[in-house]
PDB file of C-alpha atoms in Angstrom:
ATOM      1  CA  MET G   1      22.643   7.875   1.068  1.00 47.00           C
ATOM      2  CA  PRO G   2      21.486   7.300  -2.546  1.00 54.00           C
ATOM      3  CA  ALA G   3      19.947  10.348  -4.230  1.00 56.00           C
ATOM      4  CA  ALA G   4      16.486   8.754  -4.557  1.00 74.00           C
ATOM      5  CA  ARG G   5      16.399   7.851  -0.875  1.00 70.00           C
ATOM      6  CA  ALA G   6      17.545  11.360   0.085  1.00 74.00           C
ATOM      7  CA  HIS G   7      14.702  12.791  -2.049  1.00 70.00           C
ATOM      8  CA  TRP G   8      12.077  10.776  -0.123  1.00 68.00           C
ATOM      9  CA  GLU G   9      13.651  11.542   3.256  1.00 65.00           C
ATOM     10  CA  ASP G  10      13.597  15.280   2.472  1.00 69.00           C
ATOM     11  CA  MET G  11      10.042  15.163   1.120  1.00 67.00           C
ATOM     12  CA  PHE G  12       8.597  13.387   4.168  1.00 71.00           C
ATOM     13  CA  ALA G  13      10.668  15.515   6.590  1.00 69.00           C
ATOM     14  CA  ALA G  14       9.063  18.584   4.989  1.00 69.00           C
ATOM     15  CA  GLY G  15       5.607  17.088   5.571  1.00 71.00           C
ATOM     16  CA  LYS G  16       4.945  16.496   1.884  1.00 68.00           C
ATOM     17  CA  GLY G  17       3.130  13.385   0.762  1.00 69.00           C
ATOM     18  CA  PHE G  18       1.057  12.109  -2.105  1.00 66.00           C
ATOM     19  CA  HIS G  19      -2.622  12.424  -2.915  1.00 69.00           C
ATOM     20  CA  ARG G  20      -4.494  11.876   0.371  1.00 76.00           C
ATOM     21  CA  ALA G  21      -7.156   9.211   0.690  1.00 82.00           C
ATOM     22  CA  ASP G  22     -10.577  10.788   1.105  1.00 86.00           C
ATOM     23  CA  ASP G  23     -13.795   9.434   2.642  1.00 89.00           C
ATOM     24  CA  ARG G  24     -14.993   8.085  -0.713  1.00 90.00           C
ATOM     25  CA  GLU G  25     -11.788   6.100  -1.256  1.00 89.00           C
ATOM     26  CA  MET G  26     -11.930   4.639   2.256  1.00 89.00           C
ATOM     27  CA  GLY G  27     -15.633   3.810   1.824  1.00 91.00           C
ATOM     28  CA  LEU G  28     -14.898   1.944  -1.408  1.00 90.00           C
ATOM     29  CA  LEU G  29     -12.038   0.125   0.299  1.00 91.00           C
ATOM     30  CA  ALA G  30     -14.313  -0.916   3.166  1.00 90.00           C
ATOM     31  CA  GLU G  31     -16.853  -2.277   0.650  1.00 91.00           C
ATOM     32  CA  ALA G  32     -14.138  -4.201  -1.202  1.00 91.00           C
ATOM     33  CA  VAL G  33     -12.450  -5.808   1.806  1.00 91.00           C
ATOM     34  CA  ARG G  34     -15.176  -5.768   4.504  1.00 89.00           C
ATOM     35  CA  PRO G  35     -12.954  -5.081   7.523  1.00 89.00           C
ATOM     36  CA  ARG G  36     -13.505  -6.943  10.759  1.00 87.00           C
ATOM     37  CA  ALA G  37     -12.452  -5.250  13.994  1.00 83.00           C
ATOM     38  CA  GLY G  38      -9.198  -6.610  15.369  1.00 84.00           C
ATOM     39  CA  THR G  39      -7.910  -8.185  12.165  1.00 96.00           C
ATOM     40  CA  ARG G  40      -4.391  -7.214  11.123  1.00 98.00           C
ATOM     41  CA  ALA G  41      -3.364  -4.912   8.283  1.00 98.00           C
ATOM     42  CA  LEU G  42       0.062  -4.069   6.883  1.00 98.00           C
ATOM     43  CA  ASP G  43       0.480  -0.733   5.100  1.00 98.00           C
ATOM     44  CA  VAL G  44       3.668  -0.881   3.009  1.00 98.00           C
ATOM     45  CA  GLY G  45       5.301   2.477   2.228  1.00 96.00           C
ATOM     46  CA  CYS G  46       3.167   4.371   4.724  1.00 95.00           C
ATOM     47  CA  GLY G  47       4.633   7.793   3.947  1.00 93.00           C
ATOM     48  CA  LEU G  48       3.076  10.306   6.334  1.00 93.00           C
ATOM     49  CA  GLY G  49       0.672   7.686   7.698  1.00 94.00           C
ATOM     50  CA  THR G  50      -2.722   9.019   6.622  1.00 92.00           C
ATOM     51  CA  TYR G  51      -3.746   5.751   4.930  1.00 93.00           C
ATOM     52  CA  ALA G  52      -2.489   3.630   7.841  1.00 96.00           C
ATOM     53  CA  ALA G  53      -4.431   5.830  10.254  1.00 95.00           C
ATOM     54  CA  ALA G  54      -7.552   5.402   8.121  1.00 94.00           C
ATOM     55  CA  LEU G  55      -7.071   1.604   8.212  1.00 95.00           C
ATOM     56  CA  ALA G  56      -6.829   1.772  12.009  1.00 95.00           C
ATOM     57  CA  GLY G  57     -10.024   3.850  11.917  1.00 93.00           C
ATOM     58  CA  LEU G  58     -11.755   1.030  10.028  1.00 93.00           C
ATOM     59  CA  GLY G  59     -10.903  -1.287  12.914  1.00 94.00           C
ATOM     60  CA  TYR G  60      -7.700  -2.943  11.693  1.00 96.00           C
ATOM     61  CA  ARG G  61      -4.729  -3.455  14.009  1.00 97.00           C
ATOM     62  CA  THR G  62      -2.353  -1.815  11.560  1.00 97.00           C
ATOM     63  CA  LEU G  63       1.397  -2.099  11.114  1.00 98.00           C
ATOM     64  CA  ALA G  64       2.645   0.822   9.006  1.00 98.00           C
ATOM     65  CA  VAL G  65       6.127   0.415   7.496  1.00 98.00           C
ATOM     66  CA  ASP G  66       8.382   2.639   5.423  1.00 96.00           C
ATOM     67  CA  TRP G  67      12.115   2.647   4.677  1.00 93.00           C
ATOM     68  CA  ALA G  68      12.319   6.430   5.049  1.00 93.00           C
ATOM     69  CA  ASP G  69      13.185   7.321   8.650  1.00 94.00           C
ATOM     70  CA  SER G  70      11.472  10.695   8.260  1.00 94.00           C
ATOM     71  CA  ALA G  71       8.216   8.965   7.218  1.00 93.00           C
ATOM     72  CA  VAL G  72       8.344   6.633  10.212  1.00 96.00           C
ATOM     73  CA  ALA G  73       8.994   9.551  12.596  1.00 95.00           C
ATOM     74  CA  ALA G  74       6.228  11.679  11.061  1.00 94.00           C
ATOM     75  CA  THR G  75       3.687   8.845  11.263  1.00 96.00           C
ATOM     76  CA  ARG G  76       4.593   8.090  14.891  1.00 96.00           C
ATOM     77  CA  ASP G  77       4.309  11.774  15.824  1.00 95.00           C
ATOM     78  CA  ARG G  78       1.059  12.434  13.963  1.00 95.00           C
ATOM     79  CA  TYR G  79      -0.799   9.341  15.103  1.00 96.00           C
ATOM     80  CA  ALA G  80       0.566   8.530  18.571  1.00 96.00           C
ATOM     81  CA  ASP G  81      -3.022   8.674  19.861  1.00 96.00           C
ATOM     82  CA  LEU G  82      -3.911   5.619  17.737  1.00 96.00           C
ATOM     83  CA  GLU G  83      -1.505   3.284  19.550  1.00 93.00           C
ATOM     84  CA  PRO G  84      -1.820   0.331  20.044  1.00 94.00           C
ATOM     85  CA  ARG G  85      -4.150  -0.027  17.002  1.00 95.00           C
ATOM     86  CA  LEU G  86      -1.461   1.621  14.848  1.00 97.00           C
ATOM     87  CA  GLU G  87       2.151   0.470  15.122  1.00 97.00           C
ATOM     88  CA  VAL G  88       4.886   2.060  13.004  1.00 98.00           C
ATOM     89  CA  ALA G  89       8.220   0.513  12.032  1.00 97.00           C
ATOM     90  CA  GLY G  90      11.144   1.253   9.757  1.00 97.00           C
ATOM     91  CA  LEU G  91      11.352  -1.522   7.173  1.00 97.00           C
ATOM     92  CA  ASP G  92      12.500  -1.831   3.559  1.00 95.00           C
ATOM     93  CA  PHE G  93       9.880  -4.162   2.065  1.00 97.00           C
ATOM     94  CA  GLU G  94      12.185  -5.025  -0.840  1.00 95.00           C
ATOM     95  CA  ASP G  95      14.850  -6.317   1.548  1.00 94.00           C
ATOM     96  CA  ALA G  96      14.140 -10.058   1.687  1.00 88.00           C
ATOM     97  CA  THR G  97      15.949 -10.291   5.035  1.00 91.00           C
ATOM     98  CA  ALA G  98      13.533  -7.835   6.705  1.00 93.00           C
ATOM     99  CA  ARG G  99      11.343  -9.980   8.928  1.00 93.00           C
ATOM    100  CA  LEU G 100       7.567  -9.878   8.965  1.00 96.00           C
ATOM    101  CA  PRO G 101       5.252 -12.573  10.359  1.00 95.00           C
ATOM    102  CA  GLN G 102       4.050 -15.081   7.750  1.00 96.00           C
ATOM    103  CA  ALA G 103       0.305 -15.614   7.101  1.00 95.00           C
ATOM    104  CA  ALA G 104      -0.442 -12.946   9.724  1.00 96.00           C
ATOM    105  CA  PHE G 105      -2.200 -10.135   7.847  1.00 98.00           C
ATOM    106  CA  HIS G 106      -5.791 -10.015   6.634  1.00 97.00           C
ATOM    107  CA  LEU G 107      -4.992  -6.967   4.518  1.00 97.00           C
ATOM    108  CA  VAL G 108      -1.797  -5.718   2.890  1.00 98.00           C
ATOM    109  CA  THR G 109      -1.964  -2.297   1.232  1.00 98.00           C
ATOM    110  CA  MET G 110       0.444  -0.575  -1.131  1.00 97.00           C
ATOM    111  CA  ARG G 111      -0.900   2.870  -1.907  1.00 95.00           C
ATOM    112  CA  LEU G 112       1.170   4.708  -4.517  1.00 93.00           C
ATOM    113  CA  VAL G 113       4.148   2.427  -3.761  1.00 94.00           C
ATOM    114  CA  LEU G 114       4.330  -0.630  -6.040  1.00 95.00           C
ATOM    115  CA  ALA G 115       5.332   1.356  -9.146  1.00 94.00           C
ATOM    116  CA  PHE G 116       8.541   2.377  -7.357  1.00 92.00           C
ATOM    117  CA  MET G 117       9.570  -1.177  -6.461  1.00 94.00           C
ATOM    118  CA  ALA G 118      12.338  -2.677  -8.566  1.00 92.00           C
ATOM    119  CA  ASP G 119      10.975  -6.241  -8.542  1.00 93.00           C
ATOM    120  CA  LYS G 120       7.175  -6.248  -8.582  1.00 93.00           C
ATOM    121  CA  GLU G 121       7.014 -10.039  -8.965  1.00 91.00           C
ATOM    122  CA  ALA G 122       9.116 -10.516  -5.809  1.00 93.00           C
ATOM    123  CA  ALA G 123       6.870  -8.036  -3.969  1.00 94.00           C
ATOM    124  CA  SER G 124       3.823 -10.030  -5.065  1.00 94.00           C
ATOM    125  CA  GLU G 125       5.351 -13.284  -3.827  1.00 93.00           C
ATOM    126  CA  ARG G 126       6.262 -11.710  -0.505  1.00 96.00           C
ATOM    127  CA  VAL G 127       2.716 -10.428  -0.036  1.00 96.00           C
ATOM    128  CA  ARG G 128       1.332 -13.929  -0.714  1.00 94.00           C
ATOM    129  CA  GLY G 129       3.393 -15.257   2.167  1.00 95.00           C
ATOM    130  CA  LEU G 130       2.243 -12.513   4.526  1.00 97.00           C
ATOM    131  CA  LEU G 131      -1.494 -12.864   3.894  1.00 97.00           C
ATOM    132  CA  ALA G 132      -3.721 -14.987   6.093  1.00 96.00           C
ATOM    133  CA  PRO G 133      -6.031 -17.369   4.180  1.00 94.00           C
ATOM    134  CA  GLY G 134      -8.643 -15.320   2.321  1.00 92.00           C
ATOM    135  CA  GLY G 135      -6.748 -12.082   2.978  1.00 95.00           C
ATOM    136  CA  ALA G 136      -6.615  -9.208   0.487  1.00 96.00           C
ATOM    137  CA  TRP G 137      -3.794  -7.302  -1.171  1.00 97.00           C
ATOM    138  CA  VAL G 138      -4.891  -3.809  -2.224  1.00 97.00           C
ATOM    139  CA  VAL G 139      -2.708  -1.911  -4.690  1.00 96.00           C
ATOM    140  CA  THR G 140      -3.591   1.728  -5.381  1.00 95.00           C
ATOM    141  CA  THR G 141      -1.804   3.220  -8.373  1.00 94.00           C
ATOM    142  CA  PRO G 142      -2.150   5.613 -11.248  1.00 93.00           C
ATOM    143  CA  LEU G 143      -2.006   3.928 -14.629  1.00 94.00           C
ATOM    144  CA  ALA G 144       1.106   4.943 -16.542  1.00 94.00           C
ATOM    145  CA  GLU G 145      -0.840   5.317 -19.796  1.00 93.00           C
ATOM    146  CA  ARG G 146      -3.015   8.005 -18.213  1.00 92.00           C
ATOM    147  CA  LEU G 147      -0.072  10.125 -17.079  1.00 92.00           C
ATOM    148  CA  PRO G 148       2.004  12.662 -19.001  1.00 93.00           C
ATOM    149  CA  GLU G 149       5.183  11.125 -20.452  1.00 94.00           C
ATOM    150  CA  GLU G 150       7.453  12.685 -17.817  1.00 95.00           C
ATOM    151  CA  ARG G 151       5.371  11.196 -14.950  1.00 91.00           C
ATOM    152  CA  ARG G 152       4.706   7.681 -16.289  1.00 93.00           C
ATOM    153  CA  HIS G 153       7.354   6.215 -13.986  1.00 91.00           C
ATOM    154  CA  ILE G 154       5.058   6.802 -10.980  1.00 91.00           C
ATOM    155  CA  GLY G 155       2.338   4.489 -12.326  1.00 93.00           C
ATOM    156  CA  LEU G 156       1.886   0.885 -13.357  1.00 94.00           C
ATOM    157  CA  THR G 157       1.341  -0.040 -16.981  1.00 92.00           C
ATOM    158  CA  ALA G 158      -1.796  -1.915 -18.028  1.00 88.00           C
ATOM    159  CA  ALA G 159       0.431  -4.944 -18.646  1.00 90.00           C
ATOM    160  CA  GLU G 160       1.795  -4.785 -15.091  1.00 91.00           C
ATOM    161  CA  VAL G 161      -1.733  -4.566 -13.664  1.00 88.00           C
ATOM    162  CA  GLY G 162      -2.771  -7.500 -15.867  1.00 85.00           C
ATOM    163  CA  ALA G 163       0.185  -9.549 -14.621  1.00 85.00           C
ATOM    164  CA  LEU G 164      -0.846  -8.820 -11.026  1.00 81.00           C
ATOM    165  CA  LEU G 165      -4.406  -9.984 -11.648  1.00 80.00           C
ATOM    166  CA  GLY G 166      -3.290 -13.068 -13.556  1.00 78.00           C
ATOM    167  CA  ASP G 167      -1.163 -14.440 -10.702  1.00 72.00           C
ATOM    168  CA  TRP G 168      -3.942 -14.494  -8.101  1.00 85.00           C
ATOM    169  CA  SER G 169      -6.928 -16.797  -7.784  1.00 78.00           C
ATOM    170  CA  ARG G 170      -9.395 -13.938  -7.364  1.00 88.00           C
ATOM    171  CA  GLY G 171      -9.132 -10.272  -8.067  1.00 88.00           C
ATOM    172  CA  HIS G 172     -10.902  -7.213  -9.365  1.00 88.00           C
ATOM    173  CA  TRP G 173     -10.216  -3.536  -9.852  1.00 88.00           C
ATOM    174  CA  TYR G 174     -12.068  -0.244  -9.785  1.00 90.00           C
ATOM    175  CA  ASP G 175     -11.194   3.360 -10.566  1.00 91.00           C
ATOM    176  CA  LEU G 176     -11.689   6.148  -8.051  1.00 88.00           C
ATOM    177  CA  GLU G 177     -12.677   8.512 -10.841  1.00 81.00           C
ATOM    178  CA  PRO G 178     -12.342   8.468 -14.626  1.00 80.00           C
ATOM    179  CA  ASP G 179      -8.667   8.703 -15.535  1.00 79.00           C
ATOM    180  CA  GLY G 180      -7.754   8.660 -11.829  1.00 83.00           C
ATOM    181  CA  LEU G 181      -6.245   6.169  -9.440  1.00 90.00           C
ATOM    182  CA  ARG G 182      -6.909   2.480 -10.023  1.00 92.00           C
ATOM    183  CA  ILE G 183      -7.493   0.186  -7.056  1.00 92.00           C
ATOM    184  CA  VAL G 184      -6.630  -3.479  -7.547  1.00 93.00           C
ATOM    185  CA  VAL G 185      -7.970  -5.915  -4.932  1.00 94.00           C
ATOM    186  CA  LEU G 186      -6.409  -9.387  -4.977  1.00 94.00           C
ATOM    187  CA  ARG G 187      -7.506 -12.269  -2.729  1.00 93.00           C
ATOM    188  CA  ALA G 188      -5.411 -15.056  -1.264  1.00 90.00           C
ATOM    189  CA  PRO G 189      -6.919 -18.552  -1.444  1.00 85.00           C
ATOM    190  CA  VAL G 190      -9.020 -19.533   1.564  1.00 81.00           C
ATOM    191  CA  ARG G 191      -7.099 -22.846   1.763  1.00 68.00           C
TER     192      ARG G 191
END
């Protein structure tokens, strides 16, 4: 197992995750995407599942995926009571052979995940194919420029955020707090 993968497996197995989404963040998300009960969401890189569970709480039928087996197991264990609204699966989103249904999701979320992906452009293209017409892709990330030098690798640069916005027909962003996480909301064409 590669060292980076072992790090994530160990972290999730120990019950450690990232900054948890709070009520304010979920309220802002609900305002930005206006969830409708029964529509489908895909949470990529679900970690310990708190964000996926919150999406299910907003009414989405949510598929939570992560390539770390320990994350998948933890999410299944913690949120078994949310089935069938919350389904959990092991999946490496960067593996182009990993199958997901096309044009099936009204919301795709990547919370604190995209910065770690090797090919952000390929991830963007994959998301486009997964979104239903008018669906939203929500990327939550720290901005690299706001982080100390040794932690900049966990955020997106302003140029990367700009490239994301520029490739979509509609999009906007908002910050959770000054110098905090940035939320980018991108919309697929209605067709």
